[in-house]
mmCIF file of C-alpha atoms in Angstrom:
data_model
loop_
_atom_site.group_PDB
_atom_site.id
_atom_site.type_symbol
_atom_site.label_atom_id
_atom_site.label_comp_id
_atom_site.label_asym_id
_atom_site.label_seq_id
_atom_site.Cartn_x
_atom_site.Cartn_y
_atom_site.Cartn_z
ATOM 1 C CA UNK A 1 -7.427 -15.561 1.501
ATOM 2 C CA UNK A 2 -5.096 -15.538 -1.521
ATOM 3 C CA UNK A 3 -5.828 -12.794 -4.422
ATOM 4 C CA UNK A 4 -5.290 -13.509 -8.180
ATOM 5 C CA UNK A 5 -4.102 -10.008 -9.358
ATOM 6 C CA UNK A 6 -4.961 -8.954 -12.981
ATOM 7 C CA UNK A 7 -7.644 -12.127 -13.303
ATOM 8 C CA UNK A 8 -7.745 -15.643 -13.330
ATOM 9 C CA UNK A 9 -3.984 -16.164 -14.871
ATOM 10 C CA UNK A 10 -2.887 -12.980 -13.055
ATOM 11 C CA UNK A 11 -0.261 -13.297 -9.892
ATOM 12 C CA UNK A 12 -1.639 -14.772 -6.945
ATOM 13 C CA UNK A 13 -0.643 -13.490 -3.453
ATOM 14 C CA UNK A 14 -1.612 -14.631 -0.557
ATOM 15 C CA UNK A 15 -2.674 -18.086 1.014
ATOM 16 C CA UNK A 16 -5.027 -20.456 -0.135
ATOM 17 C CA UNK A 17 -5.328 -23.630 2.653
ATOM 18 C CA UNK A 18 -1.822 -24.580 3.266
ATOM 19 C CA UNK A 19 0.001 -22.883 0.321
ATOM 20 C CA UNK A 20 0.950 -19.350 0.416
ATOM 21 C CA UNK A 21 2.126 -17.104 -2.792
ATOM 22 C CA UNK A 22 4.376 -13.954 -2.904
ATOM 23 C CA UNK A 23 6.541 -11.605 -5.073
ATOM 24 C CA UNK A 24 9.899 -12.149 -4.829
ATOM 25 C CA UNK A 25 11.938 -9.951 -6.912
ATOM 26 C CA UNK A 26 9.461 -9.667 -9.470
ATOM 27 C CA UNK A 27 8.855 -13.365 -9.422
ATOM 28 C CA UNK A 28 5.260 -15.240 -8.684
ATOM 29 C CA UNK A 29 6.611 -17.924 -5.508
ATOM 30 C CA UNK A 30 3.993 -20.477 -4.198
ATOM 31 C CA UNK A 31 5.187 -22.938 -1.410
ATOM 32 C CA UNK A 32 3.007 -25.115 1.017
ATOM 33 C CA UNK A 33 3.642 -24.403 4.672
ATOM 34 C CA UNK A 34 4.984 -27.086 6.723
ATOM 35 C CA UNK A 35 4.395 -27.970 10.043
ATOM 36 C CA UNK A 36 6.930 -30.261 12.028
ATOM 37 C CA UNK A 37 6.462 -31.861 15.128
ATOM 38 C CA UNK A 38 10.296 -31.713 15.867
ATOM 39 C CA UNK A 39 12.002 -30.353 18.962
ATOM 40 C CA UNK A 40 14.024 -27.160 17.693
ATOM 41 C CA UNK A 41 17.601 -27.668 18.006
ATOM 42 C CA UNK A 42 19.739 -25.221 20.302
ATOM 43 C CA UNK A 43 21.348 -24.017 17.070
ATOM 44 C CA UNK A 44 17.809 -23.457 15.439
ATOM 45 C CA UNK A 45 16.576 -21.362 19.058
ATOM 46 C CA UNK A 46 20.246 -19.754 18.949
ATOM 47 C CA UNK A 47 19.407 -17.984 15.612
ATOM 48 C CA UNK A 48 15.960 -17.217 16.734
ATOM 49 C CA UNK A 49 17.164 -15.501 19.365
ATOM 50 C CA UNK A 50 19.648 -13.565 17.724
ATOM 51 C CA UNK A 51 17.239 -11.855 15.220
ATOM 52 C CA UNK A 52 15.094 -11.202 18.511
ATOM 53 C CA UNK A 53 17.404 -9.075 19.995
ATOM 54 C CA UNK A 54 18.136 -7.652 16.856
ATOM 55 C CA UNK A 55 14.942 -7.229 15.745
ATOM 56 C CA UNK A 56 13.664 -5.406 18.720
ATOM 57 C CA UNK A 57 17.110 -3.167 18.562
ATOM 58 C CA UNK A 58 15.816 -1.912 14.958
ATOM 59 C CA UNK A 59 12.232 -1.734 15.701
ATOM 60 C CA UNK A 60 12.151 2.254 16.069
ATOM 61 C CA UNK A 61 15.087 3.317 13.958
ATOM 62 C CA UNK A 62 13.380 2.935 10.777
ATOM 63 C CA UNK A 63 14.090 6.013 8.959
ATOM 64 C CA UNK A 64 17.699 5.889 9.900
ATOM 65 C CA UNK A 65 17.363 2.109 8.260
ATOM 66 C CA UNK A 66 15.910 3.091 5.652
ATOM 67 C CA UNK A 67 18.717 5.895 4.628
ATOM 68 C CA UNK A 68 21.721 4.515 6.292
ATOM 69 C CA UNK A 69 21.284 0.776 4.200
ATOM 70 C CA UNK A 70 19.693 2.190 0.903
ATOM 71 C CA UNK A 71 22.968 1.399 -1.311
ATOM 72 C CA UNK A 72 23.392 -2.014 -0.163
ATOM 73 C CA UNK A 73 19.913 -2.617 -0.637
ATOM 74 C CA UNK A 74 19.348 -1.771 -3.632
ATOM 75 C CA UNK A 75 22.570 -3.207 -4.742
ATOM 76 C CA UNK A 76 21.819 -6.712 -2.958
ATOM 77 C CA UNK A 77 17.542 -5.657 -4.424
ATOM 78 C CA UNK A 78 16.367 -6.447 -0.378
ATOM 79 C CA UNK A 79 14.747 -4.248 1.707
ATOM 80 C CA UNK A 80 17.198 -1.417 3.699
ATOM 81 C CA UNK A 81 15.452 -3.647 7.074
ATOM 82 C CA UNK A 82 16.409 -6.898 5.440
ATOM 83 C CA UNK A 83 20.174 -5.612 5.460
ATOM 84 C CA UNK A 84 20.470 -4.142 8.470
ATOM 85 C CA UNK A 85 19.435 -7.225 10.187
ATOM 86 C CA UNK A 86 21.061 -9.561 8.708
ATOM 87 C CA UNK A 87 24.724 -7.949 9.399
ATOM 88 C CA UNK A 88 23.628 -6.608 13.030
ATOM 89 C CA UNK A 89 22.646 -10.584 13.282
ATOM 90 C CA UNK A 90 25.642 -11.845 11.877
ATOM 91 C CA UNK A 91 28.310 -9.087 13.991
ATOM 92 C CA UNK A 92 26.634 -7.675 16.685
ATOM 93 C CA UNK A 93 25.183 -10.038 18.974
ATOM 94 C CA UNK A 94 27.030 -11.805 21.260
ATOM 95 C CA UNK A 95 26.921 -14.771 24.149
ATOM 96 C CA UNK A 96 25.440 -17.774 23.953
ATOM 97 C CA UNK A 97 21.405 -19.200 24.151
ATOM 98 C CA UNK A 98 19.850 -18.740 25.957
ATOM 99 C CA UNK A 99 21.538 -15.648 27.023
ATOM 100 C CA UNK A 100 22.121 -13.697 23.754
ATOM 101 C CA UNK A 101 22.397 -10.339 23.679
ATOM 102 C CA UNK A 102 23.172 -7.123 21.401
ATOM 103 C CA UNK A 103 26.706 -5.578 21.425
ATOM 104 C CA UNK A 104 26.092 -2.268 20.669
ATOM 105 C CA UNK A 105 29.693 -1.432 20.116
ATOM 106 C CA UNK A 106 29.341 -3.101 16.948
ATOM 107 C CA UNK A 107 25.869 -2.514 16.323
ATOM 108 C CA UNK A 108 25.135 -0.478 12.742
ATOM 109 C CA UNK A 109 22.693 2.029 11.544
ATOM 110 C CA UNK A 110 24.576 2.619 8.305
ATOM 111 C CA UNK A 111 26.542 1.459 6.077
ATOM 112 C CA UNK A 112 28.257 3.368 3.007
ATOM 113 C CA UNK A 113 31.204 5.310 0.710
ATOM 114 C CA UNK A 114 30.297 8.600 2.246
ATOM 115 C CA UNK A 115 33.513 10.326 4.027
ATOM 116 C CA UNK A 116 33.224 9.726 7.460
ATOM 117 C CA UNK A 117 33.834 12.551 10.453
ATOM 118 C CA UNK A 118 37.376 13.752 11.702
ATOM 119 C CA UNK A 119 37.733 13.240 15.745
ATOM 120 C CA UNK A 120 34.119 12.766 16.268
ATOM 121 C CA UNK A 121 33.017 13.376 19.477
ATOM 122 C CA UNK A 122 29.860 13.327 21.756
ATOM 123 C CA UNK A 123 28.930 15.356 25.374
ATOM 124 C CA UNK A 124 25.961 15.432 27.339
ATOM 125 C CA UNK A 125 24.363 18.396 28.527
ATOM 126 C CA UNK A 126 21.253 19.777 29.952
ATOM 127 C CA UNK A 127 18.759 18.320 27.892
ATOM 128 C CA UNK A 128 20.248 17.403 24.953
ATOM 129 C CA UNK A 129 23.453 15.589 23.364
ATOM 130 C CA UNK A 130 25.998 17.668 21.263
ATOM 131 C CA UNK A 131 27.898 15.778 18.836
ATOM 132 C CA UNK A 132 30.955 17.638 16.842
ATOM 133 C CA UNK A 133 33.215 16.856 14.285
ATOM 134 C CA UNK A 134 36.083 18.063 12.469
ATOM 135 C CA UNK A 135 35.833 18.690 8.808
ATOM 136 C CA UNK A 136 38.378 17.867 6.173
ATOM 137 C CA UNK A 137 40.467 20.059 5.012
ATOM 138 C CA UNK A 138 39.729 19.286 1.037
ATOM 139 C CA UNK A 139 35.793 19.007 1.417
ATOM 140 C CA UNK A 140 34.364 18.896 -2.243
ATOM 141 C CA UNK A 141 31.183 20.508 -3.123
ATOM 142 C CA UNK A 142 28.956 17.299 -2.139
ATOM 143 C CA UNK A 143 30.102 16.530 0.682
ATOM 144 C CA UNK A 144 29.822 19.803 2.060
ATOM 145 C CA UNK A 145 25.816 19.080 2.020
ATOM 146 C CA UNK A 146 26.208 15.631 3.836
ATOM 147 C CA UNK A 147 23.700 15.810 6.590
ATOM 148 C CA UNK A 148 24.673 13.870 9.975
ATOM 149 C CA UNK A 149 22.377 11.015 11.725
ATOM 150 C CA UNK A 150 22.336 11.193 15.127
ATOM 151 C CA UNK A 151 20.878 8.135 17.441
ATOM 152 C CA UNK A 152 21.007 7.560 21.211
ATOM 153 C CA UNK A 153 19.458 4.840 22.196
ATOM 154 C CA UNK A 154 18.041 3.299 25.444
ATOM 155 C CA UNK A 155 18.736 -0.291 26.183
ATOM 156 C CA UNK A 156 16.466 -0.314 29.239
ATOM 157 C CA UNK A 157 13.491 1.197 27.616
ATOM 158 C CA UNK A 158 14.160 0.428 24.365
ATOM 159 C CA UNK A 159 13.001 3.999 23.538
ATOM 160 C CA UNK A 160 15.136 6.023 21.430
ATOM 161 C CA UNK A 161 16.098 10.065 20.158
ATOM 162 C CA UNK A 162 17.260 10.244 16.643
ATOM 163 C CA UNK A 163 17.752 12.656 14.135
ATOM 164 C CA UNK A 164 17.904 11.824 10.187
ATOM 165 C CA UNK A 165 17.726 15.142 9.129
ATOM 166 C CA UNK A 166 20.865 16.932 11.535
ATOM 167 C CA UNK A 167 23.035 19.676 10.430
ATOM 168 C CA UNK A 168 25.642 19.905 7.483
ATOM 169 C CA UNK A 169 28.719 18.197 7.259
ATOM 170 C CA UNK A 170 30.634 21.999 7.272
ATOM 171 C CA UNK A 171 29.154 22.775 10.561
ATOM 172 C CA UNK A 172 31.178 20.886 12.889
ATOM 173 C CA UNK A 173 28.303 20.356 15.236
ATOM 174 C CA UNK A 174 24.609 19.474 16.112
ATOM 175 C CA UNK A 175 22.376 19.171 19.222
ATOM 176 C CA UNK A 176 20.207 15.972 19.797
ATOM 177 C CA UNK A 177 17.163 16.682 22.345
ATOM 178 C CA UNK A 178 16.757 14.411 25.196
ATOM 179 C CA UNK A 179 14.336 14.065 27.175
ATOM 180 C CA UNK A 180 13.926 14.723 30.573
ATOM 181 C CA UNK A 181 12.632 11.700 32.317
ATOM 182 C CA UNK A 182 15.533 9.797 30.482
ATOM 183 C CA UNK A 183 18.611 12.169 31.153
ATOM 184 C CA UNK A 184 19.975 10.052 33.225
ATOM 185 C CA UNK A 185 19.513 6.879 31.536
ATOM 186 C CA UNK A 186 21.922 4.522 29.968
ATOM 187 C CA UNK A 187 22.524 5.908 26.561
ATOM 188 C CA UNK A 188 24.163 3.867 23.299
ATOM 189 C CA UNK A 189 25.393 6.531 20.684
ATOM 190 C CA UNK A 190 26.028 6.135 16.792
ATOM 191 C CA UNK A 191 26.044 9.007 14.007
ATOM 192 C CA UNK A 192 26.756 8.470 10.798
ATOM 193 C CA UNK A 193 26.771 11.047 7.976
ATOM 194 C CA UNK A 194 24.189 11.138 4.805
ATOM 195 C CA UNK A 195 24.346 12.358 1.260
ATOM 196 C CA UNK A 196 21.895 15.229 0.633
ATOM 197 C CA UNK A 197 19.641 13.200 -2.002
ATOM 198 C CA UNK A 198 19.376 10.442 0.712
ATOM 199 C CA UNK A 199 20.907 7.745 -1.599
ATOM 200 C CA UNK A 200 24.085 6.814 -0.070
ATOM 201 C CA UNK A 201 25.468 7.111 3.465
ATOM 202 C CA UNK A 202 28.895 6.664 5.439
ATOM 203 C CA UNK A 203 29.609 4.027 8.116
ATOM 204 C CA UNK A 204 28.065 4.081 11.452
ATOM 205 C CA UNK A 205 30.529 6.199 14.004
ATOM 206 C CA UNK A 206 29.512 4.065 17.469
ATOM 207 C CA UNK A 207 30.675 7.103 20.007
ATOM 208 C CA UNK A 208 30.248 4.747 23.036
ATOM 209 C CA UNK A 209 28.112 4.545 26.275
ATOM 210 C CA UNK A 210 26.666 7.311 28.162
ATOM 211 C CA UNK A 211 25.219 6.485 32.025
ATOM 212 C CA UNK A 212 27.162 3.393 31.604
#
């Protein structure tokens, strides 16, 4: 059902038979839906597949999204999710279809200006993760209240432990909680660091494979 906003000459969103109206950066967009009858091509499943895997990669790690890609999104005016997929798309999938897969090495949370970590580092122990870091030496007031991200995720499960809210930058350290059941699972690990009004972040740190 398609909904004229404001009245009868108001925006219309929504669809009406086969034509379908949206916003799209502030602009009313109507276009008819099209079916084809055409066989997709491997390049056309390729790409489908791709932002599949990446798409079910991101599913949980909204928050982190929505913080880590805020500066490029509303630089680029898209969504923090829109960014994040389309470079994780573009860089960190790998192999061919039908057989396409993430590479988490490369995979980003984040991306930003924000001063990254000295000698980052990551250890498992009973129950939790504890990531450290070195500070610099010439820290200036604002980046002493950088907060880090913390994310270990679960390729397996697909279930995740993240943080967006961790310690300050000036601490050197902060403890992730895992849980129990999936201690000895295999574990992907990424922090990143974010400003304290939540409007900029640094680069994802990917600190490697845990359980590997």
């Amino acid at each position: 059902m398609g909904i004229l906003k404001h009245g009868p000459f108001g925006m219309a969103t929504g669809k009406i038979q086969n034509m379908v109206s949206y916003d799209l950066n502030g602009k009313n967009v109507i276009r008819r839906i099209g079916r084809t009858r055409k066989k997709p091509t491997v390049r056309q499943l390729a790409v489908r597949q791709k932002m599949a895997v990446v798409i079910r990669f991101l599913k949980h790690l909204g928050p982190l999204i929505e913080f880590g890609f805020k500066a490029q999104a509303v630089a680029a005016r898209k969504s923090a999710h829109n960014m994040a997929t389309s470079y994780n798309t573009k860089n960190a999938t790998v192999g061919e279809y039908p057989e396409i897969v993430m590479d988490y090495s490369k995979a980003m949370i984040s991306q930003g200006d924000l001063m990254q970590p000295i000698d980052p580092q990551v250890e498992l122990l009973q129950g939790k993760l504890r990531f450290s870091w070195q500070n610099h030496p010439d820290l200036n007031y604002t980046n002493k209240k950088d907060q880090v991200m913390m994310l270990a995720y679960f390729p397996e499960s697909h279930d995740i432990s993240a943080d967006v809210y961790g310690a300050l930058r000036t601490a050197g350290e902060d403890f992730l909680p895992i849980d129990n059941k999936l201690q000895q699972a295999r574990m992907e690990v990424y922090m990143a660091f974010v400003s304290s009004d939540r409007e900029t972040a640094s680069d994802t740190i990917y600190l490697g494979t845990i359980n590997g």
